[in-house]
Every structure is written in C-alpha cells, then in structure tokens.
Coordinates of N, CA and C in Angstrom, one line a residue:
M1 N -16.5 -3.0 3.8 CA -15.0 -2.9 3.5 C -14.5 -1.6 4.1
K2 N -13.4 -1.8 4.8 CA -12.7 -0.6 5.4 C -11.3 -0.5 4.8
I3 N -10.9 0.7 4.6 CA -9.5 1.0 4.2 C -8.9 1.9 5.2
H4 N -7.8 1.4 5.8 CA -7.1 2.1 6.8 C -5.8 2.7 6.2
F5 N -5.5 4.0 6.5 CA -4.3 4.6 5.9 C -3.3 4.9 7.1
F6 N -2.2 4.3 7.0 CA -1.2 4.4 8.1 C -0.1 5.4 7.8
G7 N 0.2 5.6 6.5 CA 1.1 6.6 6.1 C 0.8 7.2 4.8
T8 N 0.9 8.5 4.6 CA 0.5 9.1 3.4 C 1.5 10.1 2.8
C9 N 2.7 10.0 3.2 CA 3.8 10.9 2.8 C 4.7 10.2 1.8
S10 N 5.2 10.9 0.8 CA 6.2 10.4 -0.1 C 7.6 10.4 0.6
G11 N 8.6 10.1 -0.1 CA 9.9 10.0 0.5 C 10.6 11.3 0.7
T12 N 9.9 12.2 1.3 CA 10.5 13.5 1.7 C 11.3 13.3 3.0
E13 N 11.9 14.5 3.4 CA 12.5 14.5 4.8 C 11.3 14.3 5.8
P14 N 11.6 13.9 7.0 CA 10.5 13.7 8.0 C 9.6 14.9 8.1
M15 N 8.3 14.7 8.1 CA 7.3 15.7 8.1 C 6.4 15.5 9.3
P16 N 5.9 16.6 9.9 CA 5.0 16.5 11.1 C 3.7 15.7 10.8
N17 N 3.5 14.7 11.6 CA 2.2 13.9 11.5 C 2.1 13.1 10.2
R18 N 3.2 12.9 9.6 CA 3.2 12.1 8.3 C 4.2 11.0 8.3
N19 N 3.8 9.8 8.1 CA 4.7 8.7 7.8 C 4.7 8.3 6.4
H20 N 5.6 7.5 6.0 CA 5.6 7.1 4.6 C 4.5 6.1 4.2
T21 N 4.3 5.9 3.0 CA 3.1 5.3 2.4 C 2.8 3.9 2.9
S22 N 1.6 3.7 3.4 CA 1.1 2.3 3.8 C -0.4 2.4 4.1
F23 N -1.1 1.4 3.6 CA -2.5 1.3 3.9 C -2.9 -0.2 3.8
A24 N -4.1 -0.5 4.3 CA -4.6 -1.9 4.3 C -6.1 -1.9 4.2
F25 N -6.6 -2.9 3.5 CA -8.0 -3.3 3.4 C -8.3 -4.2 4.6
E26 N -9.5 -4.0 5.2 CA -9.9 -4.9 6.3 C -11.2 -5.5 5.9
S27 N -11.3 -6.8 6.0 CA -12.5 -7.6 5.9 C -12.9 -8.1 7.3
K28 N -13.9 -8.9 7.4 CA -14.3 -9.4 8.7 C -13.1 -10.3 9.3
K29 N -12.4 -11.0 8.4 CA -11.4 -11.9 8.9 C -10.0 -11.4 8.8
F30 N -9.7 -10.7 7.7 CA -8.3 -10.4 7.4 C -7.9 -9.0 7.1
L31 N -6.6 -8.7 7.2 CA -6.0 -7.5 6.7 C -5.2 -7.7 5.5
Y32 N -5.3 -6.9 4.5 CA -4.5 -7.0 3.3 C -3.8 -5.7 3.1
W33 N -2.4 -5.7 3.3 CA -1.6 -4.5 3.3 C -1.0 -4.2 2.0
F34 N -0.9 -2.9 1.7 CA -0.2 -2.4 0.5 C 0.8 -1.4 0.9
D35 N 2.1 -1.7 0.7 CA 3.2 -1.0 1.1 C 3.3 -0.9 2.6
A36 N 4.5 -0.6 3.1 CA 4.8 -0.7 4.5 C 5.8 0.3 4.9
G37 N 5.4 1.6 4.7 CA 6.3 2.7 5.1 C 6.6 2.7 6.6
E38 N 7.5 3.6 7.0 CA 7.9 3.7 8.4 C 6.7 3.8 9.3
N39 N 6.8 3.1 10.5 CA 5.8 3.2 11.6 C 4.4 2.7 11.2
C40 N 4.3 1.9 10.1 CA 3.0 1.5 9.7 C 2.3 0.6 10.8
S41 N 3.0 -0.3 11.4 CA 2.5 -1.2 12.4 C 2.2 -0.5 13.7
Y42 N 3.1 0.5 14.0 CA 2.9 1.3 15.2 C 1.6 2.1 15.1
T43 N 1.4 2.7 13.9 CA 0.2 3.5 13.7 C -1.1 2.6 13.7
A44 N -1.0 1.5 13.0 CA -2.1 0.5 13.0 C -2.5 0.1 14.4
H45 N -1.6 -0.3 15.2 CA -1.8 -0.8 16.5 C -2.5 0.3 17.4
L46 N -2.0 1.6 17.3 CA -2.6 2.6 18.1 C -3.9 3.1 17.5
M47 N -4.2 2.7 16.3 CA -5.6 3.0 15.8 C -6.6 1.9 16.3
G48 N -6.1 0.9 17.0 CA -7.0 -0.2 17.5 C -7.2 -1.3 16.5
I49 N -6.3 -1.4 15.5 CA -6.5 -2.4 14.4 C -5.7 -3.6 14.9
D50 N -6.3 -4.8 14.7 CA -5.7 -6.0 15.1 C -4.8 -6.5 14.0
I51 N -3.5 -6.3 14.1 CA -2.5 -6.6 13.1 C -2.3 -8.1 13.0
L52 N -2.9 -8.9 13.9 CA -2.8 -10.4 13.8 C -3.8 -10.9 12.7
K53 N -4.6 -10.0 12.2 CA -5.5 -10.3 11.1 C -4.8 -10.3 9.8
T54 N -3.5 -9.9 9.8 CA -2.8 -9.8 8.5 C -2.7 -11.1 7.7
K55 N -3.2 -11.0 6.5 CA -3.2 -12.2 5.6 C -2.2 -12.0 4.5
T56 N -2.1 -10.9 3.9 CA -1.1 -10.6 2.9 C -0.5 -9.2 3.0
I57 N 0.7 -9.1 2.6 CA 1.4 -7.8 2.5 C 2.0 -7.7 1.1
C58 N 1.6 -6.6 0.4 CA 2.0 -6.5 -1.0 C 2.8 -5.2 -1.2
I59 N 4.0 -5.3 -1.7 CA 4.9 -4.1 -1.9 C 4.9 -3.7 -3.3
S60 N 4.7 -2.4 -3.6 CA 4.7 -1.9 -5.0 C 6.1 -1.9 -5.6
H61 N 7.0 -1.4 -4.8 CA 8.5 -1.4 -5.1 C 9.3 -1.2 -3.9
T62 N 10.6 -1.4 -4.0 CA 11.4 -1.5 -2.7 C 12.1 -0.3 -2.4
H63 N 11.6 0.9 -2.7 CA 12.2 2.1 -2.1 C 11.9 2.2 -0.7
M64 N 12.7 2.9 0.1 CA 12.6 2.9 1.5 C 11.3 3.5 2.0
D65 N 10.7 4.5 1.3 CA 9.4 5.0 1.8 C 8.3 4.1 1.5
H66 N 8.5 2.9 1.0 CA 7.5 1.9 0.8 C 7.8 0.6 1.6
I67 N 9.0 0.4 2.1 CA 9.3 -0.8 2.8 C 10.0 -0.5 4.2
G68 N 10.2 0.7 4.5 CA 10.9 1.1 5.7 C 10.3 0.5 7.0
G69 N 9.0 0.3 7.0 CA 8.3 -0.3 8.1 C 8.1 -1.8 8.1
L70 N 8.6 -2.4 7.0 CA 8.3 -3.9 6.8 C 8.9 -4.8 7.9
P71 N 10.2 -4.6 8.2 CA 10.7 -5.4 9.3 C 10.0 -5.2 10.6
N72 N 9.7 -4.0 10.9 CA 9.0 -3.7 12.2 C 7.5 -4.3 12.2
L73 N 6.9 -4.3 11.0 CA 5.6 -4.9 10.9 C 5.6 -6.3 11.3
F74 N 6.5 -7.1 10.7 CA 6.7 -8.5 11.1 C 7.1 -8.7 12.5
W75 N 8.0 -7.8 13.0 CA 8.5 -7.9 14.3 C 7.3 -7.7 15.3
N76 N 6.4 -6.7 15.0 CA 5.3 -6.4 15.9 C 4.2 -7.5 15.8
I77 N 4.0 -8.1 14.7 CA 3.1 -9.2 14.6 C 3.6 -10.4 15.4
R78 N 4.9 -10.7 15.4 CA 5.5 -11.7 16.2 C 5.3 -11.4 17.7
K79 N 5.7 -10.1 18.0 CA 5.6 -9.7 19.4 C 4.2 -9.9 20.0
I80 N 3.2 -9.4 19.3 CA 1.8 -9.4 19.8 C 1.3 -10.9 19.8
N81 N 1.7 -11.6 18.8 CA 1.2 -13.0 18.7 C 1.8 -14.0 19.7
K82 N 3.0 -13.7 20.1 CA 3.7 -14.7 21.0 C 2.9 -15.2 22.2
P83 N 2.3 -14.3 23.0 CA 1.6 -14.9 24.1 C 0.2 -15.4 23.7
K84 N -0.3 -14.9 22.6 CA -1.7 -15.3 22.2 C -1.8 -16.6 21.4
K85 N -0.8 -16.8 20.6 CA -0.7 -18.0 19.7 C -1.8 -18.1 18.7
I86 N -2.4 -16.9 18.3 CA -3.5 -16.9 17.4 C -3.0 -17.3 16.0
L87 N -1.8 -17.0 15.6 CA -1.3 -17.3 14.3 C -0.5 -18.6 14.2
K88 N -0.6 -19.4 15.3 CA 0.2 -20.7 15.3 C -0.1 -21.5 14.1
D89 N 0.9 -21.9 13.3 CA 0.9 -22.7 12.1 C 0.1 -22.1 11.0
K90 N -0.2 -20.8 11.1 CA -0.8 -20.1 10.0 C 0.3 -19.4 9.1
T91 N -0.1 -18.8 8.0 CA 0.8 -18.3 7.0 C 0.4 -16.9 6.6
I92 N 1.4 -16.0 6.6 CA 1.3 -14.6 6.0 C 2.0 -14.6 4.7
D93 N 1.4 -14.1 3.7 CA 2.0 -14.1 2.3 C 2.5 -12.7 2.1
L94 N 3.8 -12.7 1.6 CA 4.4 -11.4 1.3 C 4.7 -11.4 -0.2
Y95 N 4.2 -10.4 -0.9 CA 4.4 -10.2 -2.4 C 5.3 -9.0 -2.5
I96 N 6.5 -9.2 -3.1 CA 7.5 -8.2 -3.2 C 8.2 -8.3 -4.6
P97 N 8.5 -7.2 -5.2 CA 9.1 -7.2 -6.6 C 10.5 -7.8 -6.6
E98 N 11.3 -7.6 -5.5 CA 12.6 -8.0 -5.5 C 12.9 -8.9 -4.3
L99 N 13.0 -10.2 -4.5 CA 13.0 -11.1 -3.4 C 14.3 -11.0 -2.6
E100 N 15.4 -10.5 -3.3 CA 16.7 -10.3 -2.6 C 16.5 -9.3 -1.4
V101 N 15.7 -8.3 -1.6 CA 15.5 -7.3 -0.6 C 14.9 -7.9 0.6
W102 N 13.9 -8.8 0.5 CA 13.3 -9.5 1.6 C 14.3 -10.4 2.3
K103 N 15.2 -11.0 1.6 CA 16.2 -11.9 2.2 C 17.1 -11.0 3.1
N104 N 17.4 -9.8 2.7 CA 18.3 -8.9 3.5 C 17.5 -8.4 4.7
I105 N 16.2 -8.1 4.6 CA 15.4 -7.7 5.7 C 15.3 -8.9 6.7
L106 N 15.1 -10.1 6.2 CA 15.0 -11.2 7.1 C 16.3 -11.5 7.8
G107 N 17.4 -11.2 7.1 CA 18.7 -11.3 7.8 C 18.8 -10.4 9.0
I108 N 18.3 -9.2 8.9 CA 18.3 -8.2 10.0 C 17.4 -8.8 11.1
L109 N 16.2 -9.2 10.8 CA 15.3 -9.7 11.8 C 15.9 -10.9 12.6
K110 N 16.7 -11.7 11.9 CA 17.2 -12.9 12.6 C 18.3 -12.5 13.6
Y111 N 18.7 -11.3 13.6 CA 19.6 -10.8 14.7 C 18.9 -10.2 15.9
T112 N 17.5 -10.3 15.8 CA 16.7 -9.8 17.0 C 16.6 -11.0 17.9
E113 N 15.8 -10.8 19.0 CA 15.7 -11.9 20.0 C 15.2 -13.2 19.4
E114 N 15.7 -14.3 19.9 CA 15.4 -15.7 19.5 C 15.5 -15.9 18.0
N115 N 16.4 -15.2 17.4 CA 16.6 -15.3 15.9 C 15.4 -15.2 15.1
F116 N 14.4 -14.3 15.7 CA 13.1 -14.1 15.0 C 12.4 -15.4 14.8
K117 N 12.5 -16.3 15.7 CA 11.7 -17.6 15.6 C 10.2 -17.3 15.8
C118 N 9.4 -17.7 14.8 CA 8.0 -17.4 14.8 C 7.2 -18.8 14.8
D119 N 6.0 -18.7 15.4 CA 5.2 -19.9 15.3 C 4.2 -19.8 14.1
F120 N 4.4 -18.8 13.2 CA 3.7 -18.7 12.0 C 4.6 -18.7 10.8
N121 N 4.2 -18.9 9.6 CA 5.0 -19.0 8.5 C 4.9 -17.7 7.7
I122 N 6.0 -17.4 6.9 CA 6.0 -16.3 6.0 C 6.3 -16.9 4.6
D123 N 5.4 -16.9 3.7 CA 5.7 -17.3 2.3 C 5.9 -16.1 1.5
T124 N 6.9 -16.1 0.6 CA 7.2 -14.9 -0.2 C 7.0 -15.3 -1.7
Y125 N 6.5 -14.3 -2.4 CA 6.3 -14.4 -3.8 C 6.8 -13.1 -4.5
K126 N 7.3 -13.3 -5.7 CA 7.7 -12.2 -6.5 C 6.5 -11.6 -7.2
V127 N 6.4 -10.3 -7.2 CA 5.4 -9.5 -7.9 C 5.7 -9.5 -9.4
V128 N 4.8 -10.0 -10.2 CA 4.9 -10.0 -11.7 C 3.6 -9.6 -12.2
D129 N 3.5 -9.3 -13.5 CA 2.3 -8.9 -14.2 C 1.3 -10.0 -14.1
G130 N 0.0 -9.7 -13.9 CA -1.1 -10.7 -13.9 C -1.7 -10.9 -12.5
E131 N -2.5 -11.9 -12.4 CA -3.2 -12.1 -11.1 C -2.1 -12.7 -10.1
L132 N -2.1 -12.1 -9.0 CA -1.2 -12.6 -7.9 C -1.9 -13.6 -7.0
F133 N -3.1 -13.3 -6.7 CA -3.9 -14.3 -5.9 C -5.4 -13.9 -5.9
S134 N -6.2 -14.9 -5.6 CA -7.6 -14.7 -5.5 C -8.2 -15.6 -4.5
N135 N -9.1 -15.1 -3.6 CA -9.8 -16.0 -2.7 C -11.2 -15.5 -2.7
N136 N -12.0 -16.0 -1.7 CA -13.4 -15.7 -1.7 C -13.7 -14.2 -1.3
E137 N -12.7 -13.5 -0.9 CA -12.9 -12.1 -0.5 C -12.3 -11.1 -1.5
I138 N -11.1 -11.4 -2.1 CA -10.3 -10.4 -2.8 C -9.6 -11.0 -3.9
S139 N -9.4 -10.3 -5.0 CA -8.5 -10.7 -6.1 C -7.5 -9.5 -6.3
L140 N -6.3 -9.9 -6.6 CA -5.3 -8.9 -6.8 C -4.5 -9.1 -8.1
F141 N -4.5 -8.1 -8.9 CA -3.8 -8.1 -10.2 C -2.7 -7.0 -10.2
A142 N -1.5 -7.4 -10.7 CA -0.4 -6.4 -10.8 C -0.1 -6.0 -12.2
L143 N 0.3 -4.8 -12.4 CA 0.7 -4.3 -13.7 C 1.9 -3.4 -13.5
H144 N 3.0 -3.8 -14.2 CA 4.2 -3.0 -14.1 C 4.1 -1.6 -14.5
N145 N 4.9 -0.7 -14.0 CA 4.9 0.7 -14.5 C 6.3 1.2 -14.7
N146 N 6.4 2.4 -15.1 CA 7.7 3.0 -15.5 C 8.4 3.8 -14.5
H147 N 8.0 3.6 -13.2 CA 8.7 4.4 -12.2 C 10.2 4.1 -12.0
L148 N 10.5 2.8 -12.2 CA 11.9 2.3 -12.1 C 12.3 1.6 -13.4
A149 N 13.5 1.7 -13.7 CA 14.0 0.9 -14.8 C 14.1 -0.6 -14.5
K150 N 14.0 -1.5 -15.5 CA 14.2 -2.9 -15.2 C 15.5 -3.2 -14.6
N151 N 15.6 -4.4 -13.9 CA 16.9 -4.8 -13.4 C 17.7 -5.4 -14.5
K152 N 18.9 -5.9 -14.1 CA 19.9 -6.4 -15.1 C 19.3 -7.7 -15.8
M153 N 18.4 -8.3 -15.2 CA 17.8 -9.5 -15.8 C 16.6 -9.2 -16.6
G154 N 16.3 -7.9 -16.8 CA 15.1 -7.5 -17.6 C 13.8 -7.6 -16.9
E155 N 13.8 -7.7 -15.6 CA 12.6 -7.8 -14.8 C 12.1 -6.5 -14.3
Y156 N 10.7 -6.3 -14.3 CA 10.1 -5.1 -13.8 C 10.3 -5.0 -12.3
R157 N 10.4 -3.8 -11.8 CA 10.7 -3.6 -10.3 C 9.7 -2.7 -9.6
S158 N 8.7 -2.2 -10.4 CA 7.7 -1.3 -9.8 C 6.4 -1.6 -10.4
F159 N 5.3 -1.6 -9.6 CA 4.0 -2.0 -10.0 C 2.9 -1.2 -9.5
G160 N 1.8 -1.2 -10.2 CA 0.5 -0.7 -9.7 C -0.4 -1.9 -9.6
F161 N -1.6 -1.7 -9.0 CA -2.4 -2.9 -8.7 C -3.9 -2.6 -8.9
L162 N -4.6 -3.7 -9.3 CA -6.1 -3.7 -9.3 C -6.6 -4.6 -8.3
I163 N -7.4 -4.1 -7.3 CA -7.9 -4.9 -6.2 C -9.4 -5.0 -6.4
K164 N -9.9 -6.2 -6.5 CA -11.3 -6.5 -6.6 C -11.8 -7.0 -5.3
F165 N -12.6 -6.2 -4.6 CA -12.9 -6.5 -3.2 C -14.4 -6.1 -2.9
E166 N -15.2 -7.1 -2.5 CA -16.6 -6.9 -2.2 C -17.3 -6.1 -3.4
N167 N -17.2 -6.6 -4.6 CA -17.8 -6.1 -5.8 C -17.4 -4.7 -6.1
M168 N -16.2 -4.3 -5.7 CA -15.7 -3.0 -6.0 C -14.3 -3.2 -6.7
K169 N -14.0 -2.3 -7.6 CA -12.7 -2.2 -8.3 C -11.9 -1.1 -7.8
I170 N -10.8 -1.3 -7.1 CA -9.9 -0.3 -6.6 C -8.6 -0.4 -7.3
V171 N -8.1 0.7 -7.8 CA -6.8 0.8 -8.4 C -5.9 1.6 -7.5
Y172 N -4.7 1.0 -7.2 CA -3.6 1.7 -6.5 C -2.5 1.9 -7.5
S173 N -2.2 3.2 -7.8 CA -1.2 3.5 -8.8 C 0.2 3.0 -8.5
G174 N 0.5 2.9 -7.2 CA 1.9 2.8 -6.8 C 2.6 4.1 -7.3
D175 N 3.9 4.2 -7.1 CA 4.7 5.3 -7.7 C 4.7 5.1 -9.2
T176 N 4.4 6.1 -9.9 CA 4.1 5.9 -11.4 C 4.6 7.0 -12.2
S177 N 4.8 6.8 -13.5 CA 5.2 7.9 -14.4 C 3.9 8.6 -14.9
G178 N 2.7 8.1 -14.6 CA 1.5 8.8 -15.0 C 0.4 7.8 -15.3
I179 N -0.8 8.4 -15.6 CA -2.0 7.6 -15.9 C -1.8 6.5 -16.9
N180 N -1.0 6.8 -18.0 CA -0.8 5.8 -19.0 C -0.2 4.5 -18.5
D181 N 0.5 4.5 -17.4 CA 1.0 3.3 -16.8 C -0.1 2.3 -16.4
F182 N -1.2 2.9 -16.0 CA -2.2 1.9 -15.5 C -3.6 2.1 -16.2
L183 N -3.6 2.6 -17.4 CA -4.8 2.7 -18.2 C -5.5 1.4 -18.3
D184 N -4.8 0.3 -18.4 CA -5.4 -1.0 -18.6 C -6.1 -1.5 -17.4
L185 N -5.9 -0.8 -16.2 CA -6.6 -1.2 -15.0 C -7.9 -0.4 -14.8
L186 N -8.1 0.6 -15.6 CA -9.3 1.5 -15.5 C -10.4 1.0 -16.4
P187 N -11.6 1.4 -16.2 CA -12.2 2.3 -15.1 C -12.2 1.6 -13.8
C188 N -12.5 2.3 -12.7 CA -12.6 1.7 -11.4 C -13.6 2.5 -10.5
D189 N -13.9 2.0 -9.4 CA -14.7 2.7 -8.4 C -13.9 3.6 -7.5
I190 N -12.7 3.2 -7.1 CA -11.9 4.0 -6.3 C -10.5 4.0 -6.9
L191 N -9.9 5.2 -7.0 CA -8.5 5.3 -7.5 C -7.7 5.9 -6.3
I192 N -6.7 5.1 -5.9 CA -5.7 5.6 -4.9 C -4.5 6.0 -5.7
M193 N -4.3 7.3 -5.8 CA -3.3 7.9 -6.7 C -2.2 8.6 -6.0
E194 N -1.0 8.3 -6.3 CA 0.2 9.0 -5.7 C 0.4 10.3 -6.3
T195 N 0.8 11.3 -5.5 CA 1.1 12.6 -6.0 C 2.5 13.1 -5.6
G196 N 3.3 12.2 -5.2 CA 4.7 12.6 -4.9 C 5.4 13.0 -6.2
H197 N 5.0 12.6 -7.3 CA 5.6 12.9 -8.6 C 4.7 13.6 -9.6
H198 N 3.5 14.0 -9.1 CA 2.5 14.6 -10.0 C 1.7 15.7 -9.3
K199 N 1.1 16.6 -10.1 CA 0.2 17.6 -9.6 C -1.2 17.0 -9.5
A200 N -1.9 17.1 -8.4 CA -3.2 16.5 -8.2 C -4.2 17.0 -9.2
D201 N -4.2 18.3 -9.5 CA -5.2 18.9 -10.4 C -5.0 18.4 -11.8
E202 N -3.7 18.2 -12.2 CA -3.4 17.7 -13.5 C -3.9 16.3 -13.7
I203 N -3.7 15.5 -12.7 CA -4.2 14.1 -12.7 C -5.7 14.2 -12.9
A204 N -6.4 15.0 -12.1 CA -7.9 15.1 -12.2 C -8.3 15.5 -13.6
R205 N -7.6 16.5 -14.2 CA -8.0 16.9 -15.5 C -7.8 15.8 -16.6
K206 N -6.7 15.1 -16.4 CA -6.5 13.9 -17.4 C -7.6 12.9 -17.3
L207 N -8.0 12.6 -16.0 CA -9.1 11.6 -15.8 C -10.4 12.1 -16.4
I208 N -10.6 13.4 -16.3 CA -11.9 14.0 -16.9 C -11.8 13.9 -18.4
N209 N -10.7 14.3 -19.0 CA -10.5 14.2 -20.4 C -10.6 12.8 -21.0
L210 N -10.2 11.9 -20.2 CA -10.2 10.5 -20.7 C -11.5 9.8 -20.3
K211 N -12.4 10.5 -19.6 CA -13.7 10.0 -19.2 C -13.5 8.8 -18.3
L212 N -12.5 8.9 -17.4 CA -12.1 7.7 -16.6 C -12.1 8.2 -15.1
V213 N -12.9 9.2 -14.7 CA -13.0 9.5 -13.3 C -13.6 8.4 -12.5
P214 N -13.0 8.0 -11.4 CA -13.6 6.9 -10.7 C -15.0 7.2 -10.2
S215 N -15.8 6.1 -10.2 CA -17.2 6.3 -9.9 C -17.5 6.7 -8.4
K216 N -16.6 6.4 -7.5 CA -16.9 6.7 -6.1 C -15.9 7.7 -5.5
K217 N -14.6 7.4 -5.6 CA -13.6 8.3 -4.9 C -12.3 8.3 -5.7
L218 N -11.7 9.5 -5.6 CA -10.3 9.7 -6.1 C -9.5 10.1 -4.9
L219 N -8.7 9.2 -4.4 CA -8.0 9.4 -3.1 C -6.5 9.6 -3.4
F220 N -6.0 10.7 -3.0 CA -4.6 11.1 -3.2 C -3.8 10.7 -2.0
I221 N -2.6 10.0 -2.3 CA -1.7 9.5 -1.2 C -0.3 9.8 -1.7
H222 N 0.7 9.5 -0.8 CA 2.1 9.6 -1.2 C 2.4 11.1 -1.5
H223 N 2.0 12.0 -0.6 CA 2.1 13.4 -0.8 C 3.5 13.9 -0.9
G224 N 3.8 14.7 -1.9 CA 5.1 15.4 -1.9 C 5.0 16.8 -1.3
L225 N 6.1 17.5 -1.3 CA 6.1 18.8 -0.7 C 5.1 19.8 -1.3
E226 N 4.8 19.7 -2.6 CA 3.9 20.6 -3.2 C 2.6 20.6 -2.5
I227 N 2.1 19.4 -2.1 CA 0.8 19.3 -1.4 C 1.0 19.6 0.1
L228 N 2.0 19.1 0.7 CA 2.2 19.2 2.1 C 2.5 20.7 2.5
N229 N 3.1 21.5 1.6 CA 3.3 22.9 1.9 C 2.2 23.8 1.5
N230 N 1.3 23.3 0.7 CA 0.2 24.1 0.1 C -1.1 23.3 0.2
Y231 N -1.4 22.6 1.3 CA -2.4 21.6 1.4 C -3.8 22.2 1.0
N232 N -4.3 23.2 1.6 CA -5.6 23.7 1.3 C -5.7 24.2 -0.1
E233 N -4.7 25.0 -0.5 CA -4.8 25.5 -1.9 C -4.9 24.4 -2.9
E234 N -4.0 23.4 -2.8 CA -4.0 22.3 -3.7 C -5.3 21.5 -3.7
L235 N -5.9 21.3 -2.5 CA -7.1 20.6 -2.4 C -8.3 21.3 -3.0
I236 N -8.3 22.6 -2.9 CA -9.4 23.4 -3.5 C -9.3 23.3 -5.0
K237 N -8.1 23.3 -5.6 CA -7.9 23.2 -7.0 C -8.6 21.9 -7.5
V238 N -8.4 20.8 -6.8 CA -9.0 19.5 -7.3 C -10.5 19.4 -7.0
K239 N -10.9 20.0 -5.9 CA -12.3 19.9 -5.6 C -13.1 20.8 -6.5
N240 N -12.5 21.9 -7.0 CA -13.2 22.7 -8.0 C -13.5 21.9 -9.3
L241 N -12.7 20.8 -9.5 CA -12.9 20.0 -10.7 C -13.8 18.8 -10.4
L242 N -13.7 18.2 -9.3 CA -14.4 16.9 -9.0 C -15.2 16.9 -7.7
G243 N -15.2 18.0 -7.0 CA -16.1 18.1 -5.8 C -15.7 17.1 -4.7
E244 N -16.7 16.5 -4.1 CA -16.5 15.7 -2.9 C -16.0 14.3 -3.3
K245 N -15.8 14.0 -4.6 CA -15.2 12.7 -4.9 C -13.7 12.7 -4.5
V246 N -13.1 13.8 -4.3 CA -11.7 14.0 -4.1 C -11.4 14.0 -2.6
C247 N -10.3 13.3 -2.2 CA -9.8 13.4 -0.8 C -8.3 13.3 -0.8
F248 N -7.7 14.2 -0.1 CA -6.3 14.1 0.2 C -6.2 13.3 1.5
L249 N -5.5 12.2 1.5 CA -5.5 11.3 2.6 C -4.5 11.8 3.7
D250 N -4.9 11.5 4.9 CA -4.1 11.8 6.1 C -3.8 10.5 6.9
D251 N -2.7 10.5 7.6 CA -2.3 9.4 8.4 C -3.4 9.1 9.5
G252 N -3.7 7.8 9.7 CA -4.6 7.5 10.8 C -6.1 7.6 10.3
K253 N -6.3 7.7 9.0 CA -7.7 7.9 8.5 C -8.2 6.5 8.1
T254 N -9.5 6.2 8.4 CA -10.2 5.0 8.0 C -11.4 5.4 7.2
M255 N -11.6 4.8 6.0 CA -12.7 5.0 5.2 C -13.5 3.7 5.0
E256 N -14.8 3.8 5.1 CA -15.7 2.6 5.0 C -16.6 2.7 3.8
F257 N -16.7 1.7 3.0 CA -17.5 1.7 1.8 C -18.5 0.5 1.8

C-alpha cells in the first residue's frame, strides 16, 4: 500500500511549496483520493502517478481548501484519457457531503471544451454516516464531526473516515473539532490528523492519555501557520512525546506500508 500526499496545507494564504489538502491511497489497480485541494492532479501527475487509475474521490467537506482542485482533477483525467481511451465506459465514483456543490462544479466544467464530454462515467454519492463502499481492496466508513454546523435540512456537512486497506486501519480526521469527534473510529494503525485547528503536541498528549496512540504512524496534515512558521520547533515537541511514529507531512511525499 502506498499513500501519496499532494497537498498538506490548511486554508491559509498561499504558502511556498504547499498546496491545500489532498492525498490518495494506491493499490496495484486503483487510486482512492481523499480531498482535492488546489493543484492536486498537477502534483500527482508530476510525481509520476497515473491518475487514470482513479477509482473513487472522497471529499470530507466542501470548503475551498478541500475541493479547489476537484474540477481540475476531473479535467486532467479527461485530458489524459482522451487519446488513450483507458477509461472508456468505466466509472469514477465521487463521494461528497453536499451534492449541490458538485452540480455547480460540473456546471463550470461543461463550459470547457466539448462541454466536458467524457467517455467515462462519474457517479456521485452523498457522504453520510456508515459504510460508503467496500470492495476486495478497501472499505470506507464515514463519521460526521463538528467542524461545520448542520445544513437547513439537518444534514451533516463534514466528516472523518475509517479506511480499511490491506489489513490496516487508517483514520483520517478531516477538519475536526477534536479527537472526541472520531473516538468511535479508534484505535487504528495510522492516524492522519489535521492540525490547521489544533496544536500537534496537544493532540499527541491526548492520544497518550487515552491510550489510543496509533500502532504505526501519526501523520499530521492540513498544516496551519503555527506549524508552517515554526516547523522544526513544533516537530521536536511531538517527537519528544512519540518519537519516530510522528511525521509532519510535506507535499509530494509518498509513504509505503
């Protein structure tokens, strides 16, 4: 199993060598994307990753730093696929908490060349609590969090995820109000935790106190200015607590497990 990180920044102003949050799991056959911040497909392509392997794209919530690269991701998949026809009659599944947002993105895409006519299908599904899908490679479970208020219809708009992949349990916090939001998804082997709204060392201490430190890796993503402006200092604080289990993620990084 490989995890590719295309963007690791929160919704700050533009930062050097940092794009907004996006990453993907890669199996032998498929890519499974989580969030699609700006330039995610650009970064993936330049990393040598075949984005035509895309099977699903899962969005935690529809803030710009998590969907800003979504239209360009589909546009680049179409552009690269057009002469190759690899995806002809195949389907890419998009899971998104607010379907209306996708309708508007698709409206933009249809004003590009050939009205964004594709020879592959895009099926869209609303993210809700519970299992979203399962195949012989991966299972995906969603759990709402308190990052955003419910919409007018009382529906949740922001989610964290449990990914079961190759006998490993990976939790992605999404943007969250804290560990209590995703306690029901723990324990896990790998925790991908956002720090745009939290202090990394405080998160580590809470996991230690709860005896819920991930067995393999604690990966911090969605960095806010506190980390970006004090990178080494903040990393040392957390490594003093958990050693080499901790990693502050950077754009363009690939990890293999």
